[in-house]
Amino acid sequence: MRDLENIQGSRIYGRRQGKPLTPSRQKLVDELLPRLVVDAADSDTAVEINDLFAADIEDLWFEVGFGKGEHLAWQAAHHPNTGFIGCEPFLNGIAGLLGHVEAQSLENVRIFTDDARLLMDRLPDASIGRFFVLFPDPWPKARHHKRRFINPGNLDVIARLLKDGAELRVGTDHMDYCRWTLMQLMRRDDFEWIAAGPDDWRQRPAGWPPSRYEAKALTQGRKSAYLRFRRKAR
Ligand SMILES: C[S@@+](CC[C@H](N)C(=O)[O-])C[C@H]1O[C@@H](n2cnc3c(N)ncnc32)[C@H](O)[C@@H]1O
């Protein structure tokens, strides 16, 4: 276990709330969110994954910083027997995901409304089949690189959480973050990059729907990288 005090002492640097919620979104936050939320109150207790979901799930997939939730909702709709945990502290984003959950009657989504790292430390070893970090904040200034989510400490935890052969997906429109991610992963012996040629990371793979940030980058003329890494067998 990492030092939770250290994590709690560190900050989430993004916004927690933007524009006021519409009444219908506020209703979802008041009424639907409490049914889906992964409790953060007792941060020392290990999470029992099977207790989170009403039905038996075949696998658990995890998304950090789901934004408005369009990617997570797509995955949940296409993989109804997989349980999903999405982490996002931004309330307007949480409300966005709740809108998708309600509209598509998704039963397999749970939400952690805080720093993903607090929950990651409470999950069992080799419990996750796929881990998404899509368009993480790039923190372009060198003095802010330590805030980047892809970093050695978080990768140690992700490696612990992933099942053998499971996939870590990192999407970014920021080419320095792309290089950074490759450097962080390639120096490790517990992950391998799944790419035989440039098309394997320059083209969005099947089963990887666009997210809001990716679409925004495209309208601003930036292409994205789609990096996939396999957790090697222990
Ligand atoms: C640039 S946005 C990308 C959103 C979305 N993934 C997309 O592609 O549209 C990054 C998101 O990550 C969230 N975030 C940043 N650090 C986080 C953390 N430690 N745990 C959970 N979410 C985090 C932010 O609140 C923000 O919504």
PDB file of C-alpha atoms and ligand atoms in Angstrom:
ATOM      1  CA  MET A   1       0.000   0.000   0.000  1.00  0.00           C
ATOM      2  CA  ARG A   2       1.151   3.479  -0.761  1.00  0.00           C
ATOM      3  CA  ASP A   3       1.173   6.157   1.834  1.00  0.00           C
ATOM      4  CA  LEU A   4      -2.421   7.382   1.685  1.00  0.00           C
ATOM      5  CA  GLU A   5      -1.609  10.446   3.700  1.00  0.00           C
ATOM      6  CA  ASN A   6       0.721  11.471   0.952  1.00  0.00           C
ATOM      7  CA  ILE A   7      -1.967  11.066  -1.652  1.00  0.00           C
ATOM      8  CA  GLN A   8      -4.617  12.827   0.355  1.00  0.00           C
ATOM      9  CA  GLY A   9      -2.146  15.591   0.974  1.00  0.00           C
ATOM     10  CA  SER A  10      -1.595  15.954  -2.765  1.00  0.00           C
ATOM     11  CA  ARG A  11      -4.099  17.933  -4.780  1.00  0.00           C
ATOM     12  CA  ILE A  12      -6.367  17.252  -7.683  1.00  0.00           C
ATOM     13  CA  TYR A  13      -5.447  20.161  -9.870  1.00  0.00           C
ATOM     14  CA  GLY A  14      -8.535  20.273 -12.108  1.00  0.00           C
ATOM     15  CA  ARG A  15     -11.858  21.978 -11.405  1.00  0.00           C
ATOM     16  CA  ARG A  16     -14.403  20.243  -9.163  1.00  0.00           C
ATOM     17  CA  GLN A  17     -17.347  22.137 -10.633  1.00  0.00           C
ATOM     18  CA  GLY A  18     -18.031  24.321 -13.652  1.00  0.00           C
ATOM     19  CA  LYS A  19     -21.381  25.821 -14.656  1.00  0.00           C
ATOM     20  CA  PRO A  20     -24.333  25.229 -12.332  1.00  0.00           C
ATOM     21  CA  LEU A  21     -26.101  21.970 -13.169  1.00  0.00           C
ATOM     22  CA  THR A  22     -29.453  22.004 -14.946  1.00  0.00           C
ATOM     23  CA  PRO A  23     -32.335  20.848 -12.728  1.00  0.00           C
ATOM     24  CA  SER A  24     -32.486  17.486 -14.525  1.00  0.00           C
ATOM     25  CA  ARG A  25     -28.740  16.911 -14.048  1.00  0.00           C
ATOM     26  CA  GLN A  26     -28.996  17.992 -10.414  1.00  0.00           C
ATOM     27  CA  LYS A  27     -31.790  15.435  -9.949  1.00  0.00           C
ATOM     28  CA  LEU A  28     -29.503  12.707 -11.320  1.00  0.00           C
ATOM     29  CA  VAL A  29     -26.766  13.769  -8.908  1.00  0.00           C
ATOM     30  CA  ASP A  30     -29.227  13.751  -5.996  1.00  0.00           C
ATOM     31  CA  GLU A  31     -31.072  10.553  -6.836  1.00  0.00           C
ATOM     32  CA  LEU A  32     -29.040   8.311  -9.159  1.00  0.00           C
ATOM     33  CA  LEU A  33     -25.491   9.034  -8.020  1.00  0.00           C
ATOM     34  CA  PRO A  34     -25.995   7.732  -4.444  1.00  0.00           C
ATOM     35  CA  ARG A  35     -26.972   4.353  -5.925  1.00  0.00           C
ATOM     36  CA  LEU A  36     -23.843   4.152  -8.082  1.00  0.00           C
ATOM     37  CA  VAL A  37     -21.217   5.771  -5.956  1.00  0.00           C
ATOM     38  CA  VAL A  38     -18.255   3.807  -4.645  1.00  0.00           C
ATOM     39  CA  ASP A  39     -17.960   4.832  -1.053  1.00  0.00           C
ATOM     40  CA  ALA A  40     -14.869   6.836  -0.256  1.00  0.00           C
ATOM     41  CA  ALA A  41     -15.642   7.316   3.417  1.00  0.00           C
ATOM     42  CA  ASP A  42     -13.482   4.525   4.767  1.00  0.00           C
ATOM     43  CA  SER A  43     -10.304   4.868   2.849  1.00  0.00           C
ATOM     44  CA  ASP A  44      -8.512   2.005   4.623  1.00  0.00           C
ATOM     45  CA  THR A  45     -10.977  -0.715   3.735  1.00  0.00           C
ATOM     46  CA  ALA A  46     -10.266  -2.976   0.777  1.00  0.00           C
ATOM     47  CA  VAL A  47     -13.043  -2.861  -1.804  1.00  0.00           C
ATOM     48  CA  GLU A  48     -15.027  -6.069  -2.356  1.00  0.00           C
ATOM     49  CA  ILE A  49     -15.626  -5.875  -6.080  1.00  0.00           C
ATOM     50  CA  ASN A  50     -18.487  -8.354  -6.188  1.00  0.00           C
ATOM     51  CA  ASP A  51     -20.367  -6.328  -3.577  1.00  0.00           C
ATOM     52  CA  LEU A  52     -20.337  -3.291  -5.861  1.00  0.00           C
ATOM     53  CA  PHE A  53     -22.457  -4.741  -8.643  1.00  0.00           C
ATOM     54  CA  ALA A  54     -25.965  -6.164  -8.482  1.00  0.00           C
ATOM     55  CA  ALA A  55     -25.254  -8.949 -10.978  1.00  0.00           C
ATOM     56  CA  ASP A  56     -22.205 -11.207 -11.297  1.00  0.00           C
ATOM     57  CA  ILE A  57     -19.633  -9.588 -13.516  1.00  0.00           C
ATOM     58  CA  GLU A  58     -17.101 -11.364 -15.706  1.00  0.00           C
ATOM     59  CA  ASP A  59     -14.440  -8.683 -15.581  1.00  0.00           C
ATOM     60  CA  LEU A  60     -13.736  -5.236 -14.140  1.00  0.00           C
ATOM     61  CA  TRP A  61     -12.625  -2.279 -16.273  1.00  0.00           C
ATOM     62  CA  PHE A  62     -11.468   0.990 -14.781  1.00  0.00           C
ATOM     63  CA  GLU A  63     -11.379   4.507 -16.243  1.00  0.00           C
ATOM     64  CA  VAL A  64      -9.515   7.414 -14.674  1.00  0.00           C
ATOM     65  CA  GLY A  65     -10.811  10.907 -15.460  1.00  0.00           C
ATOM     66  CA  PHE A  66     -13.801   9.942 -17.601  1.00  0.00           C
ATOM     67  CA  GLY A  67     -14.681  13.593 -18.365  1.00  0.00           C
ATOM     68  CA  LYS A  68     -18.323  13.679 -19.442  1.00  0.00           C
ATOM     69  CA  GLY A  69     -18.447   9.885 -19.620  1.00  0.00           C
ATOM     70  CA  GLU A  70     -19.145   9.222 -23.302  1.00  0.00           C
ATOM     71  CA  HIS A  71     -16.314   6.684 -23.654  1.00  0.00           C
ATOM     72  CA  LEU A  72     -17.183   4.873 -20.433  1.00  0.00           C
ATOM     73  CA  ALA A  73     -20.877   4.696 -21.317  1.00  0.00           C
ATOM     74  CA  TRP A  74     -20.070   3.309 -24.776  1.00  0.00           C
ATOM     75  CA  GLN A  75     -17.852   0.622 -23.276  1.00  0.00           C
ATOM     76  CA  ALA A  76     -20.431  -0.262 -20.630  1.00  0.00           C
ATOM     77  CA  ALA A  77     -23.184  -0.572 -23.245  1.00  0.00           C
ATOM     78  CA  HIS A  78     -20.992  -2.777 -25.450  1.00  0.00           C
ATOM     79  CA  HIS A  79     -19.770  -4.978 -22.586  1.00  0.00           C
ATOM     80  CA  PRO A  80     -22.829  -5.573 -20.401  1.00  0.00           C
ATOM     81  CA  ASN A  81     -21.227  -8.449 -18.469  1.00  0.00           C
ATOM     82  CA  THR A  82     -18.238  -6.343 -17.475  1.00  0.00           C
ATOM     83  CA  GLY A  83     -18.357  -4.094 -14.439  1.00  0.00           C
ATOM     84  CA  PHE A  84     -17.020  -0.565 -14.848  1.00  0.00           C
ATOM     85  CA  ILE A  85     -15.633   1.830 -12.297  1.00  0.00           C
ATOM     86  CA  GLY A  86     -15.128   5.370 -13.517  1.00  0.00           C
ATOM     87  CA  CYS A  87     -13.299   7.978 -11.448  1.00  0.00           C
ATOM     88  CA  GLU A  88     -13.886  11.674 -11.920  1.00  0.00           C
ATOM     89  CA  PRO A  89     -13.937  14.498  -9.373  1.00  0.00           C
ATOM     90  CA  PHE A  90     -15.495  17.066 -11.773  1.00  0.00           C
ATOM     91  CA  LEU A  91     -19.185  17.281 -10.865  1.00  0.00           C
ATOM     92  CA  ASN A  92     -20.402  18.416 -14.293  1.00  0.00           C
ATOM     93  CA  GLY A  93     -18.579  15.414 -15.782  1.00  0.00           C
ATOM     94  CA  ILE A  94     -20.151  13.052 -13.256  1.00  0.00           C
ATOM     95  CA  ALA A  95     -23.562  14.481 -14.145  1.00  0.00           C
ATOM     96  CA  GLY A  96     -22.748  13.891 -17.830  1.00  0.00           C
ATOM     97  CA  LEU A  97     -22.009  10.210 -17.199  1.00  0.00           C
ATOM     98  CA  LEU A  98     -25.176   9.893 -15.107  1.00  0.00           C
ATOM     99  CA  GLY A  99     -27.133  11.214 -18.107  1.00  0.00           C
ATOM    100  CA  HIS A 100     -25.708   8.399 -20.267  1.00  0.00           C
ATOM    101  CA  VAL A 101     -26.320   5.786 -17.571  1.00  0.00           C
ATOM    102  CA  GLU A 102     -29.944   6.811 -17.295  1.00  0.00           C
ATOM    103  CA  ALA A 103     -30.576   7.188 -21.031  1.00  0.00           C
ATOM    104  CA  GLN A 104     -29.073   3.765 -21.800  1.00  0.00           C
ATOM    105  CA  SER A 105     -30.274   2.037 -18.593  1.00  0.00           C
ATOM    106  CA  LEU A 106     -26.735   0.909 -17.832  1.00  0.00           C
ATOM    107  CA  GLU A 107     -26.571  -1.443 -14.843  1.00  0.00           C
ATOM    108  CA  ASN A 108     -22.836  -2.079 -14.840  1.00  0.00           C
ATOM    109  CA  VAL A 109     -21.363   1.357 -14.031  1.00  0.00           C
ATOM    110  CA  ARG A 110     -20.099   2.555 -10.670  1.00  0.00           C
ATOM    111  CA  ILE A 111     -18.609   5.960  -9.965  1.00  0.00           C
ATOM    112  CA  PHE A 112     -15.850   7.160  -7.686  1.00  0.00           C
ATOM    113  CA  THR A 113     -16.115  10.915  -7.267  1.00  0.00           C
ATOM    114  CA  ASP A 114     -12.604  11.629  -6.091  1.00  0.00           C
ATOM    115  CA  ASP A 115      -8.948  11.152  -6.951  1.00  0.00           C
ATOM    116  CA  ALA A 116      -8.693   7.741  -8.619  1.00  0.00           C
ATOM    117  CA  ARG A 117      -5.513   6.962  -6.683  1.00  0.00           C
ATOM    118  CA  LEU A 118      -7.450   6.810  -3.409  1.00  0.00           C
ATOM    119  CA  LEU A 119      -9.561   3.984  -4.774  1.00  0.00           C
ATOM    120  CA  MET A 120      -6.779   2.218  -6.669  1.00  0.00           C
ATOM    121  CA  ASP A 121      -4.979   1.599  -3.405  1.00  0.00           C
ATOM    122  CA  ARG A 122      -8.032  -0.219  -2.031  1.00  0.00           C
ATOM    123  CA  LEU A 123      -8.502  -2.634  -4.916  1.00  0.00           C
ATOM    124  CA  PRO A 124      -7.125  -6.175  -4.892  1.00  0.00           C
ATOM    125  CA  ASP A 125      -4.114  -7.365  -6.896  1.00  0.00           C
ATOM    126  CA  ALA A 126      -4.831  -8.625 -10.414  1.00  0.00           C
ATOM    127  CA  SER A 127      -8.469  -7.510 -10.290  1.00  0.00           C
ATOM    128  CA  ILE A 128      -8.726  -5.330 -13.403  1.00  0.00           C
ATOM    129  CA  GLY A 129      -8.981  -6.486 -17.002  1.00  0.00           C
ATOM    130  CA  ARG A 130      -8.632  -3.106 -18.705  1.00  0.00           C
ATOM    131  CA  PHE A 131      -7.475   0.284 -17.485  1.00  0.00           C
ATOM    132  CA  PHE A 132      -8.165   3.527 -19.371  1.00  0.00           C
ATOM    133  CA  VAL A 133      -6.342   6.827 -19.000  1.00  0.00           C
ATOM    134  CA  LEU A 134      -7.785   8.891 -21.830  1.00  0.00           C
ATOM    135  CA  PHE A 135      -6.527  12.348 -22.593  1.00  0.00           C
ATOM    136  CA  PRO A 136      -5.036  12.980 -19.173  1.00  0.00           C
ATOM    137  CA  ASP A 137      -4.155  16.579 -18.379  1.00  0.00           C
ATOM    138  CA  PRO A 138      -0.818  17.030 -20.198  1.00  0.00           C
ATOM    139  CA  TRP A 139       0.862  19.408 -17.742  1.00  0.00           C
ATOM    140  CA  PRO A 140       3.178  20.746 -20.449  1.00  0.00           C
ATOM    141  CA  LYS A 141       5.507  22.797 -18.239  1.00  0.00           C
ATOM    142  CA  ALA A 142       8.545  20.862 -17.023  1.00  0.00           C
ATOM    143  CA  ARG A 143       7.980  21.963 -13.434  1.00  0.00           C
ATOM    144  CA  HIS A 144       4.499  20.372 -13.570  1.00  0.00           C
ATOM    145  CA  HIS A 145       5.560  17.016 -15.053  1.00  0.00           C
ATOM    146  CA  LYS A 146       5.359  15.444 -11.614  1.00  0.00           C
ATOM    147  CA  ARG A 147       1.595  15.974 -11.756  1.00  0.00           C
ATOM    148  CA  ARG A 148       1.244  13.739 -14.834  1.00  0.00           C
ATOM    149  CA  PHE A 149      -0.935  10.732 -14.104  1.00  0.00           C
ATOM    150  CA  ILE A 150       1.353   8.415 -16.041  1.00  0.00           C
ATOM    151  CA  ASN A 151       4.272   8.287 -13.641  1.00  0.00           C
ATOM    152  CA  PRO A 152       6.347   5.533 -12.038  1.00  0.00           C
ATOM    153  CA  GLY A 153       4.338   5.404  -8.791  1.00  0.00           C
ATOM    154  CA  ASN A 154       0.955   5.188 -10.515  1.00  0.00           C
ATOM    155  CA  LEU A 155       2.304   2.644 -13.003  1.00  0.00           C
ATOM    156  CA  ASP A 156       3.466   0.449 -10.114  1.00  0.00           C
ATOM    157  CA  VAL A 157      -0.094   0.487  -8.800  1.00  0.00           C
ATOM    158  CA  ILE A 158      -1.637  -0.114 -12.236  1.00  0.00           C
ATOM    159  CA  ALA A 159       0.753  -3.050 -12.761  1.00  0.00           C
ATOM    160  CA  ARG A 160      -0.355  -4.473  -9.428  1.00  0.00           C
ATOM    161  CA  LEU A 161      -4.044  -4.085 -10.281  1.00  0.00           C
ATOM    162  CA  LEU A 162      -3.980  -5.477 -13.811  1.00  0.00           C
ATOM    163  CA  LYS A 163      -4.501  -9.153 -14.478  1.00  0.00           C
ATOM    164  CA  ASP A 164      -1.819 -10.923 -16.491  1.00  0.00           C
ATOM    165  CA  GLY A 165      -2.381 -10.071 -20.154  1.00  0.00           C
ATOM    166  CA  ALA A 166      -4.716  -7.161 -19.313  1.00  0.00           C
ATOM    167  CA  GLU A 167      -4.525  -3.919 -21.243  1.00  0.00           C
ATOM    168  CA  LEU A 168      -3.635  -0.375 -20.257  1.00  0.00           C
ATOM    169  CA  ARG A 169      -4.904   2.203 -22.765  1.00  0.00           C
ATOM    170  CA  VAL A 170      -3.562   5.739 -22.831  1.00  0.00           C
ATOM    171  CA  GLY A 171      -4.896   8.258 -25.345  1.00  0.00           C
ATOM    172  CA  THR A 172      -3.403  11.690 -25.836  1.00  0.00           C
ATOM    173  CA  ASP A 173      -3.344  14.509 -28.366  1.00  0.00           C
ATOM    174  CA  HIS A 174      -0.210  15.902 -26.769  1.00  0.00           C
ATOM    175  CA  MET A 175       2.874  14.522 -28.498  1.00  0.00           C
ATOM    176  CA  ASP A 176       5.189  15.269 -25.598  1.00  0.00           C
ATOM    177  CA  TYR A 177       2.846  13.308 -23.313  1.00  0.00           C
ATOM    178  CA  CYS A 178       2.843  10.523 -25.906  1.00  0.00           C
ATOM    179  CA  ARG A 179       6.658  10.341 -25.833  1.00  0.00           C
ATOM    180  CA  TRP A 180       6.611  10.651 -22.044  1.00  0.00           C
ATOM    181  CA  THR A 181       4.155   7.745 -21.741  1.00  0.00           C
ATOM    182  CA  LEU A 182       6.222   5.548 -24.032  1.00  0.00           C
ATOM    183  CA  MET A 183       9.379   6.363 -22.071  1.00  0.00           C
ATOM    184  CA  GLN A 184       7.676   5.579 -18.767  1.00  0.00           C
ATOM    185  CA  LEU A 185       6.303   2.265 -20.010  1.00  0.00           C
ATOM    186  CA  MET A 186       9.215   1.055 -22.135  1.00  0.00           C
ATOM    187  CA  ARG A 187      11.669   1.230 -19.267  1.00  0.00           C
ATOM    188  CA  ARG A 188       9.549  -1.239 -17.277  1.00  0.00           C
ATOM    189  CA  ASP A 189       9.644  -4.992 -17.540  1.00  0.00           C
ATOM    190  CA  ASP A 190       6.018  -5.556 -16.519  1.00  0.00           C
ATOM    191  CA  PHE A 191       4.406  -3.985 -19.630  1.00  0.00           C
ATOM    192  CA  GLU A 192       4.836  -4.399 -23.366  1.00  0.00           C
ATOM    193  CA  TRP A 193       3.675  -1.984 -26.035  1.00  0.00           C
ATOM    194  CA  ILE A 194       1.104  -3.542 -28.354  1.00  0.00           C
ATOM    195  CA  ALA A 195       2.156  -1.983 -31.650  1.00  0.00           C
ATOM    196  CA  ALA A 196       3.645  -3.684 -34.662  1.00  0.00           C
ATOM    197  CA  GLY A 197       3.602  -0.564 -36.846  1.00  0.00           C
ATOM    198  CA  PRO A 198       2.612   3.127 -36.808  1.00  0.00           C
ATOM    199  CA  ASP A 199      -1.006   2.452 -37.743  1.00  0.00           C
ATOM    200  CA  ASP A 200      -1.385   0.541 -34.475  1.00  0.00           C
ATOM    201  CA  TRP A 201      -1.110   3.737 -32.492  1.00  0.00           C
ATOM    202  CA  ARG A 202      -1.869   6.513 -34.987  1.00  0.00           C
ATOM    203  CA  GLN A 203      -5.287   5.146 -35.921  1.00  0.00           C
ATOM    204  CA  ARG A 204      -8.000   4.724 -33.348  1.00  0.00           C
ATOM    205  CA  PRO A 205      -8.396   0.958 -32.869  1.00  0.00           C
ATOM    206  CA  ALA A 206     -11.779  -0.760 -33.109  1.00  0.00           C
ATOM    207  CA  GLY A 207     -13.399  -0.837 -29.694  1.00  0.00           C
ATOM    208  CA  TRP A 208     -11.983   2.557 -28.740  1.00  0.00           C
ATOM    209  CA  PRO A 209     -14.718   5.163 -29.266  1.00  0.00           C
ATOM    210  CA  PRO A 210     -13.807   8.852 -29.405  1.00  0.00           C
ATOM    211  CA  SER A 211     -13.951  10.904 -26.247  1.00  0.00           C
ATOM    212  CA  ARG A 212     -14.863  14.558 -25.947  1.00  0.00           C
ATOM    213  CA  TYR A 213     -11.258  15.710 -25.617  1.00  0.00           C
ATOM    214  CA  GLU A 214     -10.193  13.731 -28.641  1.00  0.00           C
ATOM    215  CA  ALA A 215     -12.983  15.337 -30.694  1.00  0.00           C
ATOM    216  CA  LYS A 216     -12.011  18.771 -29.399  1.00  0.00           C
ATOM    217  CA  ALA A 217      -8.356  18.193 -30.349  1.00  0.00           C
ATOM    218  CA  LEU A 218      -9.388  17.179 -33.848  1.00  0.00           C
ATOM    219  CA  THR A 219     -11.402  20.357 -34.370  1.00  0.00           C
ATOM    220  CA  GLN A 220      -8.247  22.249 -33.362  1.00  0.00           C
ATOM    221  CA  GLY A 221      -6.175  20.320 -35.919  1.00  0.00           C
ATOM    222  CA  ARG A 222      -4.419  17.928 -33.509  1.00  0.00           C
ATOM    223  CA  LYS A 223      -4.332  14.197 -34.132  1.00  0.00           C
ATOM    224  CA  SER A 224      -4.199  11.771 -31.276  1.00  0.00           C
ATOM    225  CA  ALA A 225      -2.122   8.781 -30.257  1.00  0.00           C
ATOM    226  CA  TYR A 226      -3.787   5.569 -29.088  1.00  0.00           C
ATOM    227  CA  LEU A 227      -1.328   3.673 -26.936  1.00  0.00           C
ATOM    228  CA  ARG A 228      -2.042   0.153 -25.756  1.00  0.00           C
ATOM    229  CA  PHE A 229       0.156  -1.794 -23.355  1.00  0.00           C
ATOM    230  CA  ARG A 230      -0.156  -5.375 -22.202  1.00  0.00           C
ATOM    231  CA  ARG A 231       0.510  -6.362 -18.607  1.00  0.00           C
ATOM    232  CA  LYS A 232       3.075  -9.171 -18.910  1.00  0.00           C
ATOM    233  CA  ALA A 233       2.514 -12.417 -17.027  1.00  0.00           C
ATOM    234  CA  ARG A 234       3.879 -12.273 -13.497  1.00  0.00           C
TER     235      ARG A 234
HETATM  236  C1  LIG B   1      -8.362  16.496 -20.045  1.00  0.00           C
HETATM  237  S1  LIG B   1      -9.717  15.776 -19.229  1.00  0.00           S
HETATM  238  C2  LIG B   1     -10.108  14.362 -20.269  1.00  0.00           C
HETATM  239  C3  LIG B   1     -11.497  13.849 -20.048  1.00  0.00           C
HETATM  240  C4  LIG B   1     -11.898  12.605 -20.868  1.00  0.00           C
HETATM  241  N1  LIG B   1     -11.078  11.452 -20.514  1.00  0.00           N
HETATM  242  C5  LIG B   1     -11.851  12.852 -22.344  1.00  0.00           C
HETATM  243  O1  LIG B   1     -11.005  12.248 -23.041  1.00  0.00           O
HETATM  244  O2  LIG B   1     -12.695  13.632 -22.847  1.00  0.00           O
HETATM  245  C6  LIG B   1      -8.925  14.985 -17.836  1.00  0.00           C
HETATM  246  C7  LIG B   1      -9.899  14.594 -16.750  1.00  0.00           C
HETATM  247  O3  LIG B   1      -9.230  13.840 -15.754  1.00  0.00           O
HETATM  248  C8  LIG B   1      -9.750  14.192 -14.483  1.00  0.00           C
HETATM  249  N2  LIG B   1      -8.707  13.824 -13.495  1.00  0.00           N
HETATM  250  C9  LIG B   1      -7.489  14.390 -13.353  1.00  0.00           C
HETATM  251  N3  LIG B   1      -6.792  13.790 -12.370  1.00  0.00           N
HETATM  252  C10 LIG B   1      -7.592  12.799 -11.892  1.00  0.00           C
HETATM  253  C11 LIG B   1      -7.443  11.833 -10.853  1.00  0.00           C
HETATM  254  N4  LIG B   1      -6.318  11.756 -10.129  1.00  0.00           N
HETATM  255  N5  LIG B   1      -8.475  10.990 -10.606  1.00  0.00           N
HETATM  256  C12 LIG B   1      -9.605  11.065 -11.340  1.00  0.00           C
HETATM  257  N6  LIG B   1      -9.804  11.952 -12.337  1.00  0.00           N
HETATM  258  C13 LIG B   1      -8.816  12.811 -12.608  1.00  0.00           C
HETATM  259  C14 LIG B   1     -10.060  15.666 -14.589  1.00  0.00           C
HETATM  260  O4  LIG B   1     -11.041  16.067 -13.657  1.00  0.00           O
HETATM  261  C15 LIG B   1     -10.545  15.770 -16.039  1.00  0.00           C
HETATM  262  O5  LIG B   1     -11.947  15.662 -16.128  1.00  0.00           O
END
